[in-house]
Structure formats: C-alpha cells, structure tokens
Short mmCIF file of C-alpha atoms in Angstrom, two decimals:
data_model
loop_
_atom_site.label_atom_id
_atom_site.label_comp_id
_atom_site.label_asym_id
_atom_site.label_seq_id
_atom_site.Cartn_x
_atom_site.Cartn_y
_atom_site.Cartn_z
CA MET A 1 121.80 111.04 103.79
CA SER A 2 120.83 110.43 100.19
CA LEU A 3 117.21 109.95 99.15
CA GLU A 4 117.93 106.23 98.69
CA GLN A 5 119.26 105.92 102.25
CA ILE A 6 116.34 107.84 103.74
CA LEU A 7 113.80 105.66 101.94
CA ALA A 8 115.59 102.44 102.92
CA GLN A 9 115.70 103.42 106.58
CA ASN A 10 112.10 104.59 106.65
CA ASN A 11 110.74 101.48 104.92
CA SER A 12 112.78 99.12 107.12
CA ASN A 13 111.24 100.73 110.20
CA ILE A 14 107.66 100.63 108.93
CA PHE A 15 107.58 97.55 106.69
CA LEU A 16 110.31 95.53 108.46
CA ARG A 17 113.65 94.44 107.06
CA GLU A 18 112.13 91.14 105.88
CA PHE A 19 109.87 92.94 103.43
CA THR A 20 112.11 95.85 102.34
CA PHE A 21 114.38 95.76 99.29
CA SER A 22 116.82 98.38 98.00
CA ASN A 23 119.08 96.63 95.47
CA THR A 24 116.86 95.29 92.68
CA LYS A 25 119.36 94.90 89.85
CA PHE A 26 119.18 91.72 87.80
CA LYS A 27 120.25 90.31 84.44
CA ARG A 28 117.61 89.89 81.79
CA VAL A 29 117.51 86.81 79.58
CA ASP A 30 119.60 88.70 77.01
CA GLY A 31 122.34 89.19 79.63
CA GLN A 32 121.85 92.93 80.07
CA GLU A 33 121.83 94.18 83.67
CA VAL A 34 118.83 96.35 84.50
CA GLU A 35 117.04 97.51 87.63
CA LEU A 36 113.48 96.66 88.61
CA CYS A 37 113.05 99.87 90.61
CA ASP A 38 114.87 102.05 93.15
CA GLY A 39 113.20 100.44 96.16
CA ALA A 40 110.46 97.95 96.93
CA VAL A 41 108.21 96.61 99.65
CA TRP A 42 106.72 93.13 99.25
CA ILE A 43 104.30 91.74 101.85
CA ASP A 44 102.22 88.82 100.69
CA ASP A 45 99.92 90.16 97.94
CA LEU A 46 101.06 93.78 98.40
CA LEU A 47 103.81 95.41 96.32
CA ILE A 48 104.89 99.03 96.78
CA LEU A 49 107.50 100.04 94.23
CA PHE A 50 109.53 103.26 94.21
CA GLN A 51 111.36 105.38 91.67
CA LEU A 52 113.45 108.11 93.29
CA LYS A 53 114.12 111.51 91.77
CA GLU A 54 116.48 113.82 93.59
CA ARG A 55 117.59 117.22 92.32
CA ASN A 56 121.35 117.72 92.52
CA PRO A 57 121.82 120.79 94.77
CA LYS A 58 124.53 122.05 92.38
CA HIS A 59 121.92 122.24 89.64
CA ASP A 60 119.16 123.77 91.76
CA THR A 61 118.56 127.10 90.04
CA SER A 62 115.65 128.27 92.22
CA ASP A 63 114.13 129.33 88.92
CA SER A 64 110.52 128.11 88.76
CA ALA A 65 110.53 127.60 84.98
CA GLU A 66 113.73 125.54 85.07
CA GLU A 67 112.61 123.49 88.07
CA THR A 68 109.25 122.88 86.41
CA ARG A 69 111.08 121.39 83.44
CA TRP A 70 113.10 119.21 85.82
CA PHE A 71 109.90 117.92 87.47
CA GLU A 72 108.11 117.24 84.21
CA ARG A 73 111.14 115.45 82.77
CA LYS A 74 112.30 113.43 85.80
CA VAL A 75 109.09 112.73 87.69
CA GLU A 76 106.22 112.89 85.23
CA LYS A 77 108.06 111.36 82.28
CA ASN A 78 111.10 109.32 83.34
CA ALA A 79 109.74 107.81 86.56
CA VAL A 80 106.43 106.88 84.95
CA GLY A 81 108.22 105.33 81.97
CA GLN A 82 110.49 103.35 84.27
CA PHE A 83 107.46 101.93 86.05
CA ALA A 84 106.08 100.68 82.74
CA ASP A 85 109.30 98.70 82.30
CA THR A 86 109.05 97.51 85.91
CA LEU A 87 105.62 96.00 85.36
CA THR A 88 106.82 94.32 82.18
CA TYR A 89 109.70 92.70 84.07
CA LEU A 90 107.32 91.45 86.77
CA GLU A 91 105.15 89.82 84.12
CA THR A 92 107.86 88.28 81.95
CA GLU A 93 110.93 87.46 84.05
CA LYS A 94 111.11 84.00 85.61
CA GLN A 95 113.84 84.87 88.11
CA LEU A 96 114.07 88.12 90.08
CA PRO A 97 116.30 87.15 93.03
CA PHE A 98 116.62 90.14 95.37
CA VAL A 99 118.08 90.32 98.87
CA ASN A 100 115.98 91.96 101.57
CA HIS A 101 117.35 94.11 104.38
CA ARG A 102 117.62 90.98 106.54
CA GLY A 103 120.05 89.46 104.03
CA GLN A 104 117.58 86.84 102.78
CA ARG A 105 117.25 86.17 99.06
CA LEU A 106 113.68 86.03 97.70
CA ASN A 107 112.38 85.66 94.17
CA PHE A 108 110.15 88.60 93.19
CA ALA A 109 108.92 86.56 90.23
CA ASP A 110 106.98 84.50 92.79
CA ALA A 111 104.99 87.54 93.93
CA LYS A 112 101.26 87.05 93.39
CA ALA A 113 100.44 90.70 93.92
CA THR A 114 96.83 91.80 93.84
CA ARG A 115 97.69 95.29 95.13
CA ILE A 116 100.50 97.18 93.42
CA HIS A 117 101.29 100.81 94.19
CA LEU A 118 103.80 102.79 92.15
CA ILE A 119 105.37 105.77 93.92
CA ALA A 120 107.53 108.40 92.23
CA LEU A 121 109.26 109.86 95.28
CA PHE A 122 111.07 113.17 94.85
CA ASP A 123 112.99 115.62 96.97
CA HIS A 124 111.91 118.90 95.48
CA PRO A 125 114.22 121.72 94.44
CA SER A 126 113.70 125.09 96.11
CA GLY A 127 112.19 126.74 93.05
CA LEU A 128 109.51 124.13 92.35
CA PRO A 129 106.09 125.81 92.11
CA ILE A 130 103.54 124.89 94.75
CA ASP A 131 101.05 123.59 92.19
CA LEU A 132 103.58 120.96 91.07
CA MET A 133 104.37 119.97 94.64
CA SER A 134 100.63 119.41 95.14
CA ARG A 135 100.22 117.07 92.17
CA LYS A 136 99.25 113.67 93.50
CA GLY A 137 100.01 111.56 90.41
CA ARG A 138 98.75 110.64 86.98
CA VAL A 139 97.47 107.71 84.94
CA SER A 140 99.81 106.21 82.38
CA LYS A 141 98.52 104.03 79.54
CA ARG A 142 101.40 101.61 80.13
CA ALA A 143 101.79 101.73 83.91
CA GLY A 144 98.40 102.73 85.29
CA PHE A 145 98.20 105.20 88.17
CA VAL A 146 101.52 106.48 89.51
CA HIS A 147 101.60 108.33 92.85
CA TYR A 148 103.71 111.47 93.15
CA PHE A 149 105.07 111.96 96.66
CA GLN A 150 107.33 114.68 97.95
CA LEU A 151 109.70 113.06 100.47
CA GLY A 152 108.48 115.03 103.48
CA ASN A 153 104.86 114.15 102.73
CA TYR A 154 105.64 110.45 102.41
CA GLU A 155 107.53 110.45 105.72
CA THR A 156 104.62 112.26 107.40
CA VAL A 157 102.07 109.73 106.15
CA CYS A 158 104.25 106.90 107.47
CA MET A 159 104.59 108.71 110.80
CA TYR A 160 100.83 109.13 111.12
CA LEU A 161 99.84 105.61 110.08
CA HIS A 162 102.61 103.41 111.54
CA THR A 163 101.33 100.06 110.23
CA PRO A 164 102.07 98.68 106.74
CA PHE A 165 98.57 97.87 105.61
CA GLU A 166 97.14 101.15 106.90
CA ILE A 167 99.63 102.86 104.60
CA ALA A 168 98.48 100.56 101.80
CA GLU A 169 94.85 101.48 102.54
CA TYR A 170 95.74 105.16 102.28
CA LEU A 171 97.42 104.53 98.93
CA ASP A 172 94.29 102.66 97.77
CA PHE A 173 92.13 105.60 98.79
CA ARG A 174 94.53 108.16 97.32
CA SER A 175 94.73 106.42 93.95
CA ASP A 176 90.96 106.08 93.62
CA PHE A 177 90.12 109.56 94.88
CA VAL A 178 92.71 111.42 92.82
CA GLN A 179 91.52 109.77 89.62
CA ARG A 180 87.90 110.55 90.46
CA VAL A 181 88.32 114.10 91.80
CA PRO A 182 90.65 116.44 89.87
CA ALA A 183 90.43 119.00 92.71
CA SER A 184 92.72 116.68 94.69
CA HIS A 185 95.68 118.36 93.01
CA ASP A 186 94.63 121.76 94.41
CA VAL A 187 94.99 120.84 98.09
CA SER A 188 97.89 119.71 100.26
CA GLU A 189 98.80 116.13 101.10
CA LYS A 190 97.69 116.87 104.64
CA ALA A 191 94.20 117.75 103.40
CA MET A 192 94.15 114.53 101.37
CA PHE A 193 95.10 112.60 104.49
CA GLY A 194 92.37 114.38 106.47
CA LYS A 195 89.84 113.36 103.84
CA PHE A 196 90.99 109.76 104.24
CA LEU A 197 90.39 109.92 108.00
CA THR A 198 86.80 111.17 107.62
CA ASP A 199 85.43 107.76 106.73
CA LYS A 200 81.83 108.99 107.16
CA ASP A 201 82.47 111.81 104.68
CA ASP A 202 81.74 109.83 101.53
CA ASP A 203 81.18 112.65 99.05
CA ASP A 204 83.73 113.80 96.49
CA GLU A 205 84.33 117.25 97.94
CA ILE A 206 87.83 117.94 99.24
CA LEU A 207 88.71 121.20 100.96
CA HIS A 208 91.74 122.86 102.50
CA GLU A 209 89.84 122.55 105.80
CA HIS A 210 90.35 118.80 105.70
CA GLU A 211 93.82 119.57 107.10
CA LEU A 212 92.12 120.20 110.43
CA VAL A 213 90.97 116.57 110.55
CA ALA A 214 94.57 115.37 110.32
CA ASP A 215 95.40 117.57 113.33
CA ARG A 216 92.65 115.81 115.32
CA LEU A 217 94.10 112.31 114.91
CA ILE A 218 94.97 110.98 118.36
CA ASP A 219 98.46 109.52 118.61
CA ASP A 220 97.62 106.32 120.48
CA ARG A 221 100.54 104.23 119.26
CA ASP A 222 101.40 103.23 122.84
CA GLU A 223 98.17 101.20 122.85
CA PHE A 224 98.60 99.40 119.53
CA ASN A 225 102.27 99.50 118.51
CA ILE A 226 103.70 95.98 118.07
CA SER A 227 106.52 97.00 115.74
CA ARG A 228 109.23 96.29 118.31
CA LEU A 229 107.99 92.74 118.81
CA MET A 230 107.97 92.16 115.05
CA GLU A 231 111.39 93.74 114.61
CA VAL A 232 113.13 91.46 117.11
CA TYR A 233 111.26 88.29 116.11
CA TYR A 234 114.12 87.07 113.92
CA ASP A 235 116.73 87.78 116.60
CA ARG A 236 114.90 85.51 119.05
CA ILE A 237 114.47 82.53 116.76
CA GLU A 238 116.40 79.54 118.07
CA SER A 239 119.72 78.81 116.38
CA GLY A 240 119.33 76.55 113.37
CA ASN A 241 115.81 77.76 112.57
CA THR A 242 116.80 80.75 110.49
CA GLY A 243 114.91 80.14 107.23
CA THR A 244 112.08 82.33 106.01
CA GLN A 245 109.16 80.23 107.26
CA TYR A 246 108.56 82.77 110.01
CA HIS A 247 107.70 85.34 107.34
CA GLN A 248 104.15 83.95 107.29
CA ILE A 249 103.66 84.99 110.90
CA LEU A 250 105.13 88.45 110.32
CA LYS A 251 102.99 88.92 107.20
CA GLU A 252 99.78 88.31 109.10
CA MET A 253 100.90 90.58 111.93
CA ALA A 254 101.82 93.27 109.39
CA LYS A 255 98.27 93.13 108.01
CA LEU A 256 96.73 94.08 111.34
CA THR A 257 95.19 97.53 111.50
CA ARG A 258 95.81 99.56 114.63
CA ASN A 259 92.59 98.49 116.36
CA MET A 260 93.54 94.85 115.78
CA CYS A 261 97.14 95.51 116.83
CA SER A 262 95.67 96.79 120.07
CA GLN A 263 93.77 93.51 120.51
CA PHE A 264 96.96 91.55 119.88
CA ARG A 265 98.98 93.66 122.30
CA GLN A 266 96.36 93.39 125.06
CA ARG A 267 96.44 89.60 124.86
CA PHE A 268 100.23 89.49 124.70
CA GLU A 269 100.50 91.51 127.92
CA TRP A 270 97.66 89.51 129.47
CA ALA A 271 99.53 86.25 128.79
CA LYS A 272 102.62 87.61 130.55
CA GLU A 273 100.58 88.09 133.71
CA ARG A 274 98.60 84.84 133.52
CA CYS A 275 101.59 82.56 132.90
CA ARG A 276 102.91 83.53 136.35
CA GLU A 277 99.84 82.10 138.04
CA SER A 278 99.74 78.52 139.36
CA LYS A 279 96.53 77.63 137.54
CA GLN A 280 96.42 77.73 133.75
CA ALA A 281 94.12 80.40 132.36
CA LYS A 282 91.95 79.65 129.36
CA PRO A 283 93.58 80.98 126.17
CA SER A 284 92.41 84.31 124.80
CA ARG A 285 91.78 84.82 121.09
CA PHE A 286 90.45 87.18 118.45
CA LEU A 287 89.63 87.12 114.74
CA PRO A 288 90.01 90.09 112.37
CA VAL A 289 87.21 88.97 110.05
CA LYS A 290 88.48 90.61 106.85
CA GLN A 291 91.90 89.04 107.40
CA ASP A 292 90.57 85.48 107.90
CA CYS A 293 93.36 84.69 110.35
CA GLY A 294 92.72 83.87 113.99
CA PHE A 295 95.13 84.67 116.83
CA VAL A 296 95.26 82.76 120.11
CA SER A 297 97.35 83.55 123.18
CA ILE A 298 98.17 80.59 125.47
CA PRO A 299 99.71 81.22 128.91
CA ILE A 300 101.73 78.28 130.28
CA PRO A 301 102.30 78.06 134.07
CA ASP A 302 105.68 76.88 135.32
CA HIS A 303 104.56 73.35 136.17
CA MET A 304 103.21 72.81 132.62
CA GLN A 305 106.20 74.07 130.66
CA ASP A 306 107.28 70.59 129.58
CA ASP A 307 103.95 70.27 127.78
CA TRP A 308 104.04 73.55 125.84
CA GLN A 309 104.27 71.89 122.40
CA ALA A 310 101.12 69.86 122.89
CA GLN A 311 99.30 72.88 124.33
CA LEU A 312 100.31 75.04 121.39
CA LYS A 313 99.20 72.47 118.83
CA VAL A 314 95.86 71.64 120.41
CA TYR A 315 94.73 75.19 121.11
CA THR A 316 95.85 76.57 117.74
CA ILE A 317 94.03 73.80 115.85
CA LEU A 318 90.87 74.21 117.94
CA CYS A 319 90.94 77.99 117.59
CA LYS A 320 91.26 77.79 113.82
CA TYR A 321 88.50 75.21 113.55
CA ASP A 322 86.12 77.04 115.88
CA PHE A 323 86.62 80.35 114.02
CA LYS A 324 86.19 78.56 110.67
CA CYS A 325 89.11 80.54 109.24
CA SER A 326 91.76 79.46 106.76
CA LYS A 327 94.73 80.64 108.85
CA CYS A 328 95.61 80.81 112.52
CA ILE A 329 98.55 81.96 114.63
CA GLY A 330 99.01 80.61 118.12
CA TYR A 331 101.71 81.33 120.67
CA THR A 332 102.52 80.12 124.17
CA MET A 333 103.86 82.42 126.85
CA ALA A 334 105.93 81.08 129.74
CA VAL A 335 108.36 82.50 132.28
CA ASN A 336 112.00 81.82 131.43
CA LEU A 337 113.03 79.63 134.36
CA ASN A 338 116.68 80.63 133.92
CA ASN A 339 115.81 84.32 133.94
CA PRO A 340 112.46 85.00 135.67
CA ASP A 341 112.36 88.56 134.35
CA SER A 342 112.01 87.34 130.76
CA TYR A 343 109.67 85.03 128.85
CA ASN A 344 109.80 82.14 126.42
CA VAL A 345 107.41 82.61 123.49
CA ASN A 346 106.78 79.81 121.01
CA TRP A 347 104.72 80.19 117.84
CA MET A 348 102.67 78.09 115.43
CA TYR A 349 101.24 79.06 112.04
CA LEU A 350 98.51 77.03 110.35
CA GLU A 351 97.11 77.57 106.87
CA PHE A 352 94.66 75.30 105.07
CA GLU A 353 91.05 75.42 103.95
CA TRP A 354 88.48 74.87 106.68
CA GLN A 355 86.33 71.75 106.50
CA ARG A 356 84.06 70.08 109.00
CA GLU A 357 85.58 67.36 111.18
CA GLU A 358 83.38 65.36 113.55
CA GLU A 359 86.25 64.68 115.94
CA LEU A 360 86.95 68.39 116.43
CA ASP A 361 83.24 69.11 116.81
CA SER A 362 83.09 66.52 119.59
CA THR A 363 86.21 67.91 121.26
CA LEU A 364 84.84 71.45 121.29
CA ALA A 365 81.53 70.20 122.65
CA GLU A 366 83.26 68.59 125.62
CA GLY A 367 83.75 71.88 127.41
CA SER A 368 84.77 75.53 127.35
CA TRP A 369 88.24 75.74 125.84
CA PHE A 370 88.68 79.50 125.49
CA ARG A 371 87.80 82.70 127.23
CA ASP A 372 84.48 84.10 126.09
CA THR A 373 84.62 85.92 122.75
CA ARG A 374 82.17 88.44 121.39
CA SER A 375 81.56 90.16 118.11
CA GLU A 376 82.61 93.80 118.25
CA LEU A 377 82.86 96.54 115.63
CA LYS A 378 85.82 98.81 116.34
CA GLY A 379 86.68 102.04 114.54
CA LYS A 380 90.15 102.33 113.10
CA TYR A 381 91.06 105.87 114.09
CA SER A 382 90.38 108.04 117.13
CA LEU A 383 89.88 111.76 116.58
CA GLU A 384 89.83 114.47 119.20
#
C-alpha cells in the first residue's frame, strides 16, 4: 500500500471514519484548485493535519548524503512550507467542503479548532542517517511547530494509545517538550513516549532508558476499548435518521481517556444484565470532570419498553442537571423482543448551559433517582 493508503486506514481505525479525511482538494476564490493537506482528522476543537513524504524506491540511493538532502528538502522545507499555506487557507477560505470516510460532506471552514497539530509523516529511505530519523520536528515562523514522524513510529504510538484524545495529549506533550528540551532529538520516539508515560517525572531530563517505561505499559485494551461500539454506531441508526447529528455523541465518546472508556464500558455491560431483570434498576452514571459531559446508562425491563422515550428524556435531563454540566449523553438498554440475544439501544444528547431550576430541584429531592456516585481519581495508564 502507498503511504496515503496506510495513513487513511490507520486514521479511520483510530479516529473513526466520521472524523477522517483524505481528499482535501478545493477551488480557491480565484478558481485555482489546491489541496489543504494530504490527510486530516477533525474532532470537535481538535485538528490533526498531515503532509506525506515518501521516497520513491527507484530513487533510493542508500547514500546518506543524498538521502539527507532528500529529507531536508521534502520534510524540513516542503512539508513545513505546505503547512503554512494550509493554515492560511483555514483562516481565509469561507468554504472547505470535504467528504469524510463515511461519505458525509463537512465544511472545514466551520472548524473552531483550539488544538491544531501539524504532522510531516515520512517513510524513510534506507540510507537516511539515524540522527535525522530521530528529529522530532521544528518551529516555523509561518506555521508554528511541525511534528516529524517516521511512519513506523506514528503507527506504534497509535497502537499504544488507541484513543483519539490520548494521541492528541501525546502530541501536546511532544510539541511542548521538544521545543523546551533540545536533547529530545537525541533519543528515540520510544524514549519520548516513555517520558510521556512517566507523569510523575516532571523534570526536563530525557534518557535512552525512558524506553524501558514504554515496555512496562500494560495492554489493558480489553477493559476500556469501545472502538467497536463507536465504529458500528452509524450502521445501527434507524433508516431515515442518517444525518450527522449523531456526530456529537461520537465526539464526546472519542474524547474519553482509557480510564473513562473503562467506566463507560462497565456501565454498558451492566445495563445489558440489568435490563433482563423484572424490576428496573436505578440508572448508573459518571462524569469525566475535565470533559464536562455526563453519561447515564438506563436499563429498561421488558414490561417498560413502551415507555423508553420518556425514561430516556427524564433521566438524561436529571443527570445533566444534577451533575451541573453543560452536556450529557443518555442511553437506554433493552432486550430486542424479536431477537432475545441482541439489544435495542437508544441515545439522547443534550447540550446547553446549566442554570438553576426549582422544578428540577424539587424532582431530585423527591427521592433517589440514580445509583450512588462517588468522586474518584483514576490514573490514566497502568505500568508493570
């Protein structure tokens, strides 16, 4: 596969087809067709933009001096210059209609990005010196910081982190640390990743030994992985409801870190069990505080299935109000009566500023509406 195909497949798996874009050509006001970038990820206020540089194998000389010139010309100069144009287009163009990997057309000009990462992704020729392969990026006067990523390193980071906003957090860390600590260019990407994982190690020293930390990361994806649920969400939407409104739900789910994904998954599986009971269980909920979006899981027994819409509305509103958050996602879980081995899941997304309402205060005071919740500080990563 080409570098473009590899990137497209990798990003679709990690960032979902709804948020992944490959074809970003458009016509400027003057009628000239140009390209925003070689690939893009857009999730809410996050933009990750790619320029791809691949050495033609026919031209691979295995000569370090020649391959150094290729790297300096294609990666350090051309890619960085292209990103400067990219940022200009994002600021000035009124229409940037691109089709995502789901086939939905979205206007990139509407992006209100507060986090933008620029990645020059390259598949290195065989003669490229190790010191160039270890370069993490540079600051451009026109484009700001541009990450340099060798393809294998980028794929490894995605494999380790799994979730979109964990990858974004690593890019945040990488950008800040590389600019602050020039020694970053002297160690491997694996050591850089190990430094990221040692969240208690807050000094500016980075060593080759930080690679050992990356080896200690426990692969606990079976406990937190919700990517399959997110991937098939669109396929299970009822016919006729195929707009992009559901993107809001996927965006909030994509923002969950692995410890919060684990909380979501536990409640999802819990609801499957409880909806098979004759008595309705109190809904279970959690709130990732930094995200300001509550989640509530509502099991619906068979005899209450005709009332699922009212249940979903009431509990989602009460959960949002009680958590005092600006957003909330609720879902009901019920056994599919036509196929008892499967489930019907219905969702609701609410977003508006919280304000006190006496009626909701009175309703909450009438009794215990939810399972007990408690404040708990959970670490993001588990190390052996």
